[in-house]
């Protein structure tokens, strides 16, 4: 077995850091583009759209806030803060569990479902455009994740 040298470890770490920096830049650029397109047409951020997307995919179009947090890679408190504006404009509503009052669900309203369906077309086009800015070799890898 070949033992790695300090130089090879350093080179590997540098390459890994470079990949992380590039992914972060691509993410930020594409998020900005998607936010711009969705907000100008539908008044939603991509984060708002992502919430509506996850709710639309869930049984009964509702999820526990903790489930939504896990799906989005956020903390429960961050999701709660994100849900408040969507609740205020009537796109989602808070529902209590009939058996356990400690459990609260975020649920897609009929208005939220309508806005989501309209915004989906814009989001799909924005995502298609975003993928065109990513090198083809990276796109192939990302589609496997």
CSV table of C-alpha atoms in Angstrom, one decimal:
chain,number,residue,atom,x,y,z
A,1,UNK,CA,0.0,0.0,0.0
A,2,UNK,CA,1.3,3.4,-0.9
A,3,UNK,CA,1.3,5.9,1.9
A,4,UNK,CA,0.1,9.4,1.0
A,5,UNK,CA,2.6,12.2,1.4
A,6,UNK,CA,1.9,15.6,2.9
A,7,UNK,CA,2.1,17.1,-0.6
A,8,UNK,CA,-0.5,14.7,-2.1
A,9,UNK,CA,-2.8,15.2,0.9
A,10,UNK,CA,-2.4,18.9,0.5
A,11,UNK,CA,-3.1,18.7,-3.3
A,12,UNK,CA,-6.2,16.6,-2.6
A,13,UNK,CA,-7.5,19.1,0.0
A,14,UNK,CA,-6.8,22.0,-2.3
A,15,UNK,CA,-8.8,20.3,-5.1
A,16,UNK,CA,-11.6,19.5,-2.8
A,17,UNK,CA,-11.7,23.1,-1.6
A,18,UNK,CA,-11.7,24.3,-5.1
A,19,UNK,CA,-14.7,22.1,-6.0
A,20,UNK,CA,-16.6,23.3,-2.9
A,21,UNK,CA,-15.9,27.0,-3.8
A,22,UNK,CA,-17.0,26.4,-7.4
A,23,UNK,CA,-20.2,24.6,-6.4
A,24,UNK,CA,-21.0,27.4,-3.9
A,25,UNK,CA,-20.6,30.0,-6.7
A,26,UNK,CA,-22.7,28.1,-9.1
A,27,UNK,CA,-25.4,27.6,-6.4
A,28,UNK,CA,-25.4,31.3,-5.6
A,29,UNK,CA,-25.5,32.4,-9.2
A,30,UNK,CA,-28.3,30.1,-10.1
A,31,UNK,CA,-30.3,30.8,-7.0
A,32,UNK,CA,-30.1,34.5,-7.8
A,33,UNK,CA,-31.4,33.9,-11.3
A,34,UNK,CA,-34.2,31.7,-10.1
A,35,UNK,CA,-35.2,34.1,-7.4
A,36,UNK,CA,-35.3,36.9,-9.9
A,37,UNK,CA,-37.5,35.0,-12.4
A,38,UNK,CA,-39.9,33.7,-9.8
A,39,UNK,CA,-40.2,36.9,-7.9
A,40,UNK,CA,-40.7,39.1,-10.9
A,41,UNK,CA,-43.6,37.0,-12.2
A,42,UNK,CA,-45.1,35.3,-9.2
A,43,UNK,CA,-43.8,37.2,-6.1
A,44,UNK,CA,-42.1,34.1,-4.8
A,45,UNK,CA,-38.5,33.4,-3.9
A,46,UNK,CA,-37.0,30.0,-5.0
A,47,UNK,CA,-37.1,29.1,-1.3
A,48,UNK,CA,-40.9,29.8,-1.2
A,49,UNK,CA,-41.3,27.8,-4.4
A,50,UNK,CA,-39.3,24.9,-2.8
A,51,UNK,CA,-41.7,24.9,0.2
A,52,UNK,CA,-44.7,24.8,-2.1
A,53,UNK,CA,-43.1,22.0,-4.1
A,54,UNK,CA,-42.4,19.8,-1.1
A,55,UNK,CA,-46.0,20.4,0.2
A,56,UNK,CA,-47.5,19.6,-3.2
A,57,UNK,CA,-45.6,16.3,-3.3
A,58,UNK,CA,-46.7,15.2,0.2
A,59,UNK,CA,-49.7,13.1,1.0
A,60,UNK,CA,-52.7,15.4,1.6
A,61,UNK,CA,-50.4,18.3,0.6
A,62,UNK,CA,-49.2,18.7,4.1
A,63,UNK,CA,-46.0,18.1,6.2
A,64,UNK,CA,-44.8,18.5,9.7
A,65,UNK,CA,-42.6,21.4,10.0
A,66,UNK,CA,-39.8,19.1,11.1
A,67,UNK,CA,-40.3,17.0,7.9
A,68,UNK,CA,-40.2,20.1,5.7
A,69,UNK,CA,-37.0,21.2,7.5
A,70,UNK,CA,-35.3,17.9,6.7
A,71,UNK,CA,-36.4,18.0,3.1
A,72,UNK,CA,-35.0,21.5,2.7
A,73,UNK,CA,-31.8,21.0,4.6
A,74,UNK,CA,-32.8,23.7,7.1
A,75,UNK,CA,-33.5,23.9,10.8
A,76,UNK,CA,-37.1,23.7,12.1
A,77,UNK,CA,-36.9,27.4,13.2
A,78,UNK,CA,-35.6,28.5,9.8
A,79,UNK,CA,-38.6,26.7,8.2
A,80,UNK,CA,-41.0,28.3,10.6
A,81,UNK,CA,-39.7,31.8,9.7
A,82,UNK,CA,-40.0,30.9,6.0
A,83,UNK,CA,-43.6,29.7,6.4
A,84,UNK,CA,-44.9,32.9,8.1
A,85,UNK,CA,-45.0,35.1,5.0
A,86,UNK,CA,-46.6,32.3,3.0
A,87,UNK,CA,-49.2,31.8,5.7
A,88,UNK,CA,-49.9,35.6,5.7
A,89,UNK,CA,-50.7,35.7,2.0
A,90,UNK,CA,-52.8,32.5,2.2
A,91,UNK,CA,-50.6,30.1,0.2
A,92,UNK,CA,-50.2,27.7,3.2
A,93,UNK,CA,-52.0,27.2,6.4
A,94,UNK,CA,-51.1,25.8,9.8
A,95,UNK,CA,-53.0,22.7,10.8
A,96,UNK,CA,-53.0,21.0,14.2
A,97,UNK,CA,-53.0,17.2,14.6
A,98,UNK,CA,-56.3,16.1,15.9
A,99,UNK,CA,-54.7,13.4,18.1
A,100,UNK,CA,-51.6,15.3,19.3
A,101,UNK,CA,-51.8,19.0,19.9
A,102,UNK,CA,-48.0,19.3,20.0
A,103,UNK,CA,-47.8,18.4,16.3
A,104,UNK,CA,-48.4,21.1,13.7
A,105,UNK,CA,-48.5,20.7,9.9
A,106,UNK,CA,-47.9,23.2,7.1
A,107,UNK,CA,-50.6,22.6,4.5
A,108,UNK,CA,-51.0,23.9,1.0
A,109,UNK,CA,-54.2,25.9,0.5
A,110,UNK,CA,-56.2,25.9,-2.7
A,111,UNK,CA,-54.7,29.3,-3.5
A,112,UNK,CA,-51.2,28.0,-2.8
A,113,UNK,CA,-51.8,25.1,-5.1
A,114,UNK,CA,-52.9,27.4,-7.9
A,115,UNK,CA,-49.9,29.7,-7.4
A,116,UNK,CA,-47.6,26.7,-7.3
A,117,UNK,CA,-49.0,25.3,-10.6
A,118,UNK,CA,-48.4,28.6,-12.3
A,119,UNK,CA,-44.9,29.1,-10.8
A,120,UNK,CA,-43.9,25.6,-11.7
A,121,UNK,CA,-43.7,26.5,-15.4
A,122,UNK,CA,-41.4,29.5,-14.6
A,123,UNK,CA,-39.3,27.4,-12.2
A,124,UNK,CA,-38.9,24.6,-14.8
A,125,UNK,CA,-37.7,27.1,-17.4
A,126,UNK,CA,-35.4,28.8,-14.8
A,127,UNK,CA,-33.9,25.4,-13.8
A,128,UNK,CA,-33.4,24.4,-17.4
A,129,UNK,CA,-31.5,27.7,-18.0
A,130,UNK,CA,-29.6,27.1,-14.8
A,131,UNK,CA,-28.4,23.7,-15.9
A,132,UNK,CA,-27.1,25.2,-19.2
A,133,UNK,CA,-24.7,27.4,-17.2
A,134,UNK,CA,-23.1,24.3,-15.5
A,135,UNK,CA,-20.4,22.4,-17.3
A,136,UNK,CA,-21.9,19.2,-18.9
A,137,UNK,CA,-19.6,16.9,-16.9
A,138,UNK,CA,-20.8,18.3,-13.6
A,139,UNK,CA,-24.4,18.1,-14.8
A,140,UNK,CA,-24.1,14.4,-15.4
A,141,UNK,CA,-22.7,13.9,-11.9
A,142,UNK,CA,-25.4,16.0,-10.3
A,143,UNK,CA,-28.1,14.1,-12.0
A,144,UNK,CA,-26.8,10.9,-10.4
A,145,UNK,CA,-27.2,12.4,-6.9
